[in-house]
Coordinates of C-alpha atoms and ligand atoms in Angstrom, one line a residue:
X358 CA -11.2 90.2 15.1
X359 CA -11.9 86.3 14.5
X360 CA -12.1 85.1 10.9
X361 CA -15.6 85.3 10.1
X362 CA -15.2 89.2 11.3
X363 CA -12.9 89.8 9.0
X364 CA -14.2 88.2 6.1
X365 CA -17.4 90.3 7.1
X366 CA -15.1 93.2 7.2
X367 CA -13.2 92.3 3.8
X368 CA -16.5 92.1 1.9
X369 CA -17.9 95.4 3.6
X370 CA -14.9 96.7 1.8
X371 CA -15.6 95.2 -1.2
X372 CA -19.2 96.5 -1.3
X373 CA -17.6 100.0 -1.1
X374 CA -14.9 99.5 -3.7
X375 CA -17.1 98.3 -6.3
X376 CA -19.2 101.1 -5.8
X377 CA -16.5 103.6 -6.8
X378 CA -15.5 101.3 -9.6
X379 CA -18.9 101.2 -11.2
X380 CA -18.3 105.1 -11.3
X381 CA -15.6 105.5 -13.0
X382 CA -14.9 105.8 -16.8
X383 CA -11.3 107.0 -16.9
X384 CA -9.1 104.6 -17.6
X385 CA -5.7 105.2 -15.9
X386 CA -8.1 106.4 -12.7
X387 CA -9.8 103.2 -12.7
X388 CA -6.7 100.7 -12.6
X389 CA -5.2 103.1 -10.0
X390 CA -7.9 102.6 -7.9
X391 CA -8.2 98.7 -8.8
X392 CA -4.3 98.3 -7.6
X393 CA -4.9 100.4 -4.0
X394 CA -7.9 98.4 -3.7
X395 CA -6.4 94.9 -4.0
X396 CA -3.2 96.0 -1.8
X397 CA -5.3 97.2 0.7
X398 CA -8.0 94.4 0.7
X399 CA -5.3 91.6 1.0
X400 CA -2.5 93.5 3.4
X401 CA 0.0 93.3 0.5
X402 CA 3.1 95.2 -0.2
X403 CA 1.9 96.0 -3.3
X404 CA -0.2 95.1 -5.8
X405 CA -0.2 95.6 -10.0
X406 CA -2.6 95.0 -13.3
X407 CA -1.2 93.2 -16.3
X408 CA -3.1 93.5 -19.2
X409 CA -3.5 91.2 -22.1
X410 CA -1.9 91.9 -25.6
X411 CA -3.9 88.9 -27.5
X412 CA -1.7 89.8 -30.9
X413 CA 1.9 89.8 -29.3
X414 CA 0.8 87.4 -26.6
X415 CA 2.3 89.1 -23.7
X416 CA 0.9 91.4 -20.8
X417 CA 2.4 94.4 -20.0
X418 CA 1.8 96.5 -16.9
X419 CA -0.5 98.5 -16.9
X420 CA -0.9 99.8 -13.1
X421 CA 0.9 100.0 -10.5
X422 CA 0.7 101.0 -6.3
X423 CA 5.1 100.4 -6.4
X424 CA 5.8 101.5 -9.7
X425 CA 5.8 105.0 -11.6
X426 CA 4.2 105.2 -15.1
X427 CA 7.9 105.8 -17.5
X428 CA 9.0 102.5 -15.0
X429 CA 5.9 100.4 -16.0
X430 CA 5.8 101.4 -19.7
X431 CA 8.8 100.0 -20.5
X432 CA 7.5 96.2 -18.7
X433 CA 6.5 93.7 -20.7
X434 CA 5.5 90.0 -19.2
X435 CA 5.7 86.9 -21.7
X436 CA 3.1 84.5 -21.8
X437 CA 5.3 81.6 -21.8
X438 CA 7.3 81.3 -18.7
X439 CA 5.5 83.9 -16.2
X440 CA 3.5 83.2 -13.5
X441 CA 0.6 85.8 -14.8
X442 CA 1.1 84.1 -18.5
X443 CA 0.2 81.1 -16.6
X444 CA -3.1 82.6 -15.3
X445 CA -4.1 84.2 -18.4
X446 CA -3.5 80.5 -19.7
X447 CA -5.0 78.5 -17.4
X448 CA -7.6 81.7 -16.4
X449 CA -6.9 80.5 -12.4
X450 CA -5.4 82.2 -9.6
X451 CA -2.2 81.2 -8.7
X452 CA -1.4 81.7 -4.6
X453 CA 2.7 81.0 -3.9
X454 CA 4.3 81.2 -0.9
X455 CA 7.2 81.3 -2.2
X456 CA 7.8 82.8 -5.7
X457 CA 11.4 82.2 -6.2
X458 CA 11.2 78.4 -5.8
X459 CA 8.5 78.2 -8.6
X460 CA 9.7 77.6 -12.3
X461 CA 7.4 79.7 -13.9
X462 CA 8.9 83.0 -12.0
X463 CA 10.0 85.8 -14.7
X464 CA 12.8 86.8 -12.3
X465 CA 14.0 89.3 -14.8
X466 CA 11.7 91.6 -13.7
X467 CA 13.1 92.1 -10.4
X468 CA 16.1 93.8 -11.8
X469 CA 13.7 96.7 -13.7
X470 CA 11.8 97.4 -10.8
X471 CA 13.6 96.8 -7.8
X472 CA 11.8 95.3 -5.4
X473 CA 11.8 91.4 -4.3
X474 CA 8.9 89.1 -4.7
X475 CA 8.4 86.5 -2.2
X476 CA 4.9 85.8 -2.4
X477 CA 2.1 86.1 -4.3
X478 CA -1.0 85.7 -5.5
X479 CA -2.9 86.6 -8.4
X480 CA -6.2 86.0 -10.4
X481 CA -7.1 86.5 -13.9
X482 CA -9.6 89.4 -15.2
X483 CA -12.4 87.4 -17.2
X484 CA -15.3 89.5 -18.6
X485 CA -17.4 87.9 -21.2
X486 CA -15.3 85.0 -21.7
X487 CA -12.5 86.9 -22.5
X488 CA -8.9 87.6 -20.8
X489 CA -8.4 91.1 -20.4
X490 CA -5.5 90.7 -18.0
X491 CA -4.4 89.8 -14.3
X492 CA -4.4 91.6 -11.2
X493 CA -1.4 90.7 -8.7
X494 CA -0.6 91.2 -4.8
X495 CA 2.7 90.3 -3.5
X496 CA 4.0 90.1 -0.2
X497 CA 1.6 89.8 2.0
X498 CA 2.2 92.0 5.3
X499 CA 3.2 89.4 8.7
X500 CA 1.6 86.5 6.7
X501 CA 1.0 83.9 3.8
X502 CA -1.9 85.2 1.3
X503 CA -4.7 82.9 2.8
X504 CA -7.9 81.2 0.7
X505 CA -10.2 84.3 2.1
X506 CA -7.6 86.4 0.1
X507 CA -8.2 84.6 -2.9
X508 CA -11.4 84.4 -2.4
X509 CA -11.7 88.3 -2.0
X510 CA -8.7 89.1 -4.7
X511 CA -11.5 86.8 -7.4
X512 CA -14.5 88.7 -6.4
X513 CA -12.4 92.0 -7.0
X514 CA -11.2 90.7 -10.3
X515 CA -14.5 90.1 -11.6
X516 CA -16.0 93.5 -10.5
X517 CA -12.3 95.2 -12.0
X518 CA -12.9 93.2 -15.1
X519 CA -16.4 94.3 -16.1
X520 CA -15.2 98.2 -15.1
X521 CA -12.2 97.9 -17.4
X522 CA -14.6 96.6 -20.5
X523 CA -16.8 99.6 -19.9
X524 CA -14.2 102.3 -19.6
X525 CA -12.7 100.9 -22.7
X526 CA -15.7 100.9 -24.9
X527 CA -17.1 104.0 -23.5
X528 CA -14.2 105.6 -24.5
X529 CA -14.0 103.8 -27.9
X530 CA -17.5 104.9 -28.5
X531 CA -16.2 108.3 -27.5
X532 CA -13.0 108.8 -29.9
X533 CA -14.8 107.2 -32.7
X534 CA -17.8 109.5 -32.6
X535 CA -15.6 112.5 -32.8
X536 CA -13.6 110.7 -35.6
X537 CA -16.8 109.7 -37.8
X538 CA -17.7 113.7 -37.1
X539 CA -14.5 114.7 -38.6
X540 CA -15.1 112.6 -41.6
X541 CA -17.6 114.3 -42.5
X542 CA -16.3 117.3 -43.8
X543 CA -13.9 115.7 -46.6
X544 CA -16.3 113.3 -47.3
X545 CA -19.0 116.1 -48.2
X546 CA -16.3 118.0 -50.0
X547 CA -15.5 114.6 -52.6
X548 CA -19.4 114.2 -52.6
X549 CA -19.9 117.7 -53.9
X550 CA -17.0 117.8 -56.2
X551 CA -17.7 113.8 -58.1
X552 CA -21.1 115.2 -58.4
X553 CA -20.1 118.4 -59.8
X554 CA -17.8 116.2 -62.1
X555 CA -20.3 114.6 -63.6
X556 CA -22.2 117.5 -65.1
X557 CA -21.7 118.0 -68.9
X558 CA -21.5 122.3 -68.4
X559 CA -18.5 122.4 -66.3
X560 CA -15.0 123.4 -68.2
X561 CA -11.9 121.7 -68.5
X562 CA -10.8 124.1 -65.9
X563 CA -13.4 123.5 -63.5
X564 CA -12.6 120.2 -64.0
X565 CA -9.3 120.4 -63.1
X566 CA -10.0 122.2 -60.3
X567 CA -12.4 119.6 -58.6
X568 CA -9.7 116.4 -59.1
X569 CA -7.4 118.4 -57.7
X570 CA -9.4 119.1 -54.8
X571 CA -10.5 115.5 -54.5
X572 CA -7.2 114.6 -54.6
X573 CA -6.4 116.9 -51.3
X574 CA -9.3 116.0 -49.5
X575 CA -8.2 112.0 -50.0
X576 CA -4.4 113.1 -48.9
X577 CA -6.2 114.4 -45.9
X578 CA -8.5 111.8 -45.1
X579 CA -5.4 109.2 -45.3
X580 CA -3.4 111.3 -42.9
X581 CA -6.5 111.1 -40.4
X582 CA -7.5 108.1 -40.4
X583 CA -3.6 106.9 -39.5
X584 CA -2.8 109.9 -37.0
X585 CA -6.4 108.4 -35.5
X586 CA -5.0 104.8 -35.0
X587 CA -1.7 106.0 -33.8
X588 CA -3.9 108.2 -31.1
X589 CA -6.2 105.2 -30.1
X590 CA -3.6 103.4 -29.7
X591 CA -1.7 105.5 -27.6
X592 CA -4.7 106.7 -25.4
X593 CA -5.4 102.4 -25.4
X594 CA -2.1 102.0 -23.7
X595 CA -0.9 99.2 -25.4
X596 CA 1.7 100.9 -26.9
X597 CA 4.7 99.6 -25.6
X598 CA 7.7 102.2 -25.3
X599 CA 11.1 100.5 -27.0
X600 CA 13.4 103.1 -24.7
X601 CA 17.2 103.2 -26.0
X602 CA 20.1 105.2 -25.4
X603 CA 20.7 107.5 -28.9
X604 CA 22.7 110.6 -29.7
X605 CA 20.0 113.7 -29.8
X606 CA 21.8 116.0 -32.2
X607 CA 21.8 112.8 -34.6
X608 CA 17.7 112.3 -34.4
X609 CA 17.4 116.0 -34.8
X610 CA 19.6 116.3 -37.9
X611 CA 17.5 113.7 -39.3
X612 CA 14.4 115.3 -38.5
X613 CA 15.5 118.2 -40.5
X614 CA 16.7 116.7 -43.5
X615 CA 12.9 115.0 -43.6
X616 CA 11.7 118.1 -43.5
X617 CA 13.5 120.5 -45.9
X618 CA 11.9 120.1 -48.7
X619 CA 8.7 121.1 -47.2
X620 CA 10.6 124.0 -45.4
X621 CA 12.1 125.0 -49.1
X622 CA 8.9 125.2 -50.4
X623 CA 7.2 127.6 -47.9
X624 CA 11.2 129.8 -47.8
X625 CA 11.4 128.7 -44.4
X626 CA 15.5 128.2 -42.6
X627 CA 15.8 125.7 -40.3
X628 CA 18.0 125.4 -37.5
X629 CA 19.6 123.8 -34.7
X630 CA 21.6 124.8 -31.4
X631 CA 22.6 122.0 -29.3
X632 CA 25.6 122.0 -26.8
X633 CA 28.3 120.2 -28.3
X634 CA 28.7 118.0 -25.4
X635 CA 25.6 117.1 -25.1
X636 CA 25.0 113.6 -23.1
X637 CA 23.0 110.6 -25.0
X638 CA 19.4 110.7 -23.9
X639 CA 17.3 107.6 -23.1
X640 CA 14.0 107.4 -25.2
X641 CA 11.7 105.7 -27.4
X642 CA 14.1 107.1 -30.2
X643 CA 11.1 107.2 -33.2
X644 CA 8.6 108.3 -31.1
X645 CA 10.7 111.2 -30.0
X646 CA 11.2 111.7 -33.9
X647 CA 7.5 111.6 -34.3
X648 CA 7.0 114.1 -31.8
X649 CA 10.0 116.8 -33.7
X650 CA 8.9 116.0 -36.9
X651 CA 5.4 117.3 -35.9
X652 CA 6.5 120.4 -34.1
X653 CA 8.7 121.0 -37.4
X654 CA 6.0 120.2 -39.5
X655 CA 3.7 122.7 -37.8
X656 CA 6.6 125.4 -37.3
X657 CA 6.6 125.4 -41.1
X658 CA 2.9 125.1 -41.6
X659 CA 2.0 128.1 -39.5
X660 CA 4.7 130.2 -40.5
X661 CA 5.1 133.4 -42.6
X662 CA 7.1 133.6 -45.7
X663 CA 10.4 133.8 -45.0
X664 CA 10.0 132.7 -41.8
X665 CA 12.4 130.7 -39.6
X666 CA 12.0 127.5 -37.2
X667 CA 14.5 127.2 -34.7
X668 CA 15.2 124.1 -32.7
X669 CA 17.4 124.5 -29.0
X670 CA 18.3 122.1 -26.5
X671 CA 19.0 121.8 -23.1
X672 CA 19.6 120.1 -19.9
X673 CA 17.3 121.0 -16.7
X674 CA 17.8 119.3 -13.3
X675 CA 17.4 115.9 -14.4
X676 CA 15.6 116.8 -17.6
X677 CA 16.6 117.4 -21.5
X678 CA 14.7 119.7 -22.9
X679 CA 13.5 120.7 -26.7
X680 CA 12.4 124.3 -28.1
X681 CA 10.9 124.5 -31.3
X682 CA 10.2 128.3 -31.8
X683 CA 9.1 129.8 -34.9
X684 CA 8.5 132.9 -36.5
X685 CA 5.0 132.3 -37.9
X686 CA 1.0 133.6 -37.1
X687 CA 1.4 132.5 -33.5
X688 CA -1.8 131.6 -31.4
X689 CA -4.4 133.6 -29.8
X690 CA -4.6 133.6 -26.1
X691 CA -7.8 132.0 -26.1
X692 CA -7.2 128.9 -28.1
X693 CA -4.2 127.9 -26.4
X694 CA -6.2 125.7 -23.3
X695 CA -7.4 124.1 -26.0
X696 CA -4.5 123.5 -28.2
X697 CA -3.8 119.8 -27.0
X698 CA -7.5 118.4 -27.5
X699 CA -8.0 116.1 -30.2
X700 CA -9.3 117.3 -33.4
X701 CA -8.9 121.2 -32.3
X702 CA -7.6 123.5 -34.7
X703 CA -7.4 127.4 -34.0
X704 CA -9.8 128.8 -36.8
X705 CA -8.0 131.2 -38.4
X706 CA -5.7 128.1 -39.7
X707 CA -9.2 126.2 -40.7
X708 CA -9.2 126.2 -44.3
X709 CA -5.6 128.1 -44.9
X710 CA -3.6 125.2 -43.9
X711 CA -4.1 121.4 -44.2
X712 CA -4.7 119.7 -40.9
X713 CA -5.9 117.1 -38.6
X714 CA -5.9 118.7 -35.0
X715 CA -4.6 115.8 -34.0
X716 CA -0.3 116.1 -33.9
X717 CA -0.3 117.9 -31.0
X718 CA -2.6 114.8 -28.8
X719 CA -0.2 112.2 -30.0
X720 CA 2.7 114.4 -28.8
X721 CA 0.9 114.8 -25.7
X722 CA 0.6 111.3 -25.6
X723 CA 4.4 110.3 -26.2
X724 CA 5.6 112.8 -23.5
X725 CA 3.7 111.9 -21.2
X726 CA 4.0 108.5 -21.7
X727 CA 7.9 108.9 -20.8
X728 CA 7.1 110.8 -17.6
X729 CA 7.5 114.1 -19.7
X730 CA 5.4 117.7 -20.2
X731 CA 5.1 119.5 -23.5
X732 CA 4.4 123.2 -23.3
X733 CA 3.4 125.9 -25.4
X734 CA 3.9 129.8 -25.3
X735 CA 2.8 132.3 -27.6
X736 CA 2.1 136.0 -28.7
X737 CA -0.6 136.0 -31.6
X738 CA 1.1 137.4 -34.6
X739 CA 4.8 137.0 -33.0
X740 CA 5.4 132.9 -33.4
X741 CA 4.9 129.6 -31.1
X742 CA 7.6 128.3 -28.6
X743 CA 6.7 124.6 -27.7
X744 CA 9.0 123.2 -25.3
X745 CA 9.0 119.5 -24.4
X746 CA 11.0 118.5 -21.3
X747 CA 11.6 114.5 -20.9
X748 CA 13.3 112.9 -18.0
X749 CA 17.4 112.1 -18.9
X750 CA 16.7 108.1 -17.9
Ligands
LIG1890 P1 -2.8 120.1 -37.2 O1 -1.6 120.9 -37.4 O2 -2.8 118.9 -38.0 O3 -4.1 120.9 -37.3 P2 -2.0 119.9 -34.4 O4 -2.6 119.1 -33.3 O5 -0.6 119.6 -34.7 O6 -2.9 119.6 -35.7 O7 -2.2 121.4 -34.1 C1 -3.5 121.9 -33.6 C2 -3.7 123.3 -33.9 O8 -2.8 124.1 -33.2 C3 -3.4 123.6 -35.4 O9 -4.5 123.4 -36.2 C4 -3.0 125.1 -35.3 O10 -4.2 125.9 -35.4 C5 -2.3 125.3 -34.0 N1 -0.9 125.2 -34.0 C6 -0.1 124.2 -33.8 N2 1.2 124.5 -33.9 C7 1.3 125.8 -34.3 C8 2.3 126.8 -34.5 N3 3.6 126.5 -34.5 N4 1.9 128.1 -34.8 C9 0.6 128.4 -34.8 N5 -0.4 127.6 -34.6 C10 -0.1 126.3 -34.3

């Protein structure tokens, strides 16, 4: 093929690419297919998405066609002294032949993801004026990156750029319908009870009755509206994971000591079997805690009088893995595909016990955001088991 056949060829490409882009609302699905798309349009070894953290003024990876999601969550790019902080800066591409003579290489990276840049060539995602991040090839295959490949990389950009704005504010629109919908039902419940207040015929009692339950509903709007920020930004993300190496039995002492009180209060017994030997782990050490402290929370919630919550650990393979089991009402068959939505609760819990539906999301979330699973088993009436299983490094 001469040149002009392969530009030809390139933008054919192109033509089909944006095509499937325009298609797709899903996030994580639409940078995947951004990344394979600019490898495979420019012949490069691989190819990645930064995106743009305005507030902490750093990218952080975002997609990748070499790296593995626990890899990239832990990668964060500085806008002062990398070459994508440069083209968020200046918003231009940047084509270098060769990456390791240039200044504004962030060699450190190299180490965490073990593989050697020698060239590349990247161009910033602008949509409305606005830096939403940068998309990178590197290493092209026999070859420099040429100006048809910068050419091609911008027009990708531009297309990748308006897709990732949509898929963001579709699913904005999305989370925060279902949020305003839960609102509703505290807010009706306040409504009804100030209003009730107000009249001169109810007793003291009565009275005392409706603060109280204004009080609750307020406690329970509080708790949603921050479990529905942590969520957004989990689902958004740009939560960047801060992994260190910690002592398990430690977190999950901790854990329990937060949470005797509640379990005193409800005659619950906590308890804990680890193996004494049992290596550090590597983790986000409080978002593992956020995680336990909601399984504890709920192991106490949805159990019986009397009842116990028993916490056991383990190793598998090249996994550590946590049980919470507990003696409580247990979950029907039916509601357990369902358990890990946002905002579902089972309905026999609906108005018994105090809840957002959304713990069990954000621990979803936070597993799988360090290459984990999280796993429930039940027999209705005969307790919960929910297992999370997270990768040892
Ligand atoms: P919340 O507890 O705030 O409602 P979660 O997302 O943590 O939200 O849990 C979702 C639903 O799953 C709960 O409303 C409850 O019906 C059910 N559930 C969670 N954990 C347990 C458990 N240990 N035993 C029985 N049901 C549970």
């Amino acid at each position: 093929m001469n040149r002009n056949e392969m530009r030809l060829e390139g933008y054919r490409r192109l033509i089909d690419i944006s095509h499937d882009l325009a298609s797709t609302l899903d996030l994580d699905i639409l940078l995947n297919r951004i990344v394979s798309a600019a490898s495979d349009l420019t012949e490069a070894e691989a190819a990645s998405i930064l995106l743009y953290d305005e507030a902490a003024r750093q990218l952080y990876f975002q997609a990748a066609t070499n790296l593995d999601q626990p890899t990239m969550r832990g990668l964060a790019v500085p806008l002062d002294g990398s070459i994508a902080g440069w083209i968020v800066v200046n918003r231009k591409p940047a084509c270098i032949p060769d990456v390791k003579a240039d200044s504004r290489h962030f060699a450190s990276i190299e180490k965490q993801v073990h593989i050697t840049t020698k060239s590349l060539l990247g161009v910033p995602l602008i949509t409305k004026d606005k830096v939403v991040g940068v998309l990178e090839v590197i290493n092209k295959q026999h070859a420099d990156f040429t100006d048809d490949d910068v050419e091609l990389l911008q027009v990708l950009g531009s297309q990748a750029a308006v897709a990732i704005e949509n898929a963001r504010l579709f699913h904005q629109s999305d989370l925060i319908a279902e949020f305003v919908h839960e609102l509703r039902t505290p807010l009706a419940s306040i409504g009804t009870a100030t209003y009730l207040l107000l009249r001169p015929e109810m007793s003291q009692e009565q009275r005392q009755s409706m603060i109280h339950n204004i009080h609750s509903e307020t406690l329970r709007l509080n708790t949603l509206a921050s479990s529905f920020l942590d969520l957004a930004r989990l689902e958004s993300g740009r939560v960047q994971y801060k992994l260190s190496c910690f002592n398990l039995a430690a977190l999950l002492a901790e854990c329990m000591e937060i949470m005797q009180s509640k379990a005193d209060e409800c005659h619950i017994t906590m308890e804990l079997e680890i193996p004494p030997d049992f290596p550090e782990v590597k983790a986000d050490r409080d978002k593992i805690k956020q995680v336990v402290l909601n399984l504890l929370s709920n192991g106490i919630k949805y159990n019986c009088q009397n009842g116990r919550v028993n916490m056991l650990v383990g190793l598998e393979g090249k996994e550590w893995k946590l049980s919470v089991y507990d003696t409580g009402t247990g979950i029907p068959i039916k509601a357990l595909p369902h358990l890990f939505q946002k905002f579902y609760r089972v309905q026999a819990s609906e108005g018994k016990v105090a809840g957002t539906g959304l713990g069990l999301s954000i621990c979803k979330q936070i597993v799988s955001g360090h290459g984990g699973t999280i796993e429930v088993e039940s027999k209705y009436r005969h307790g919960a088991t929910f297992t999370i299983h997270i990768p040892l490094n």
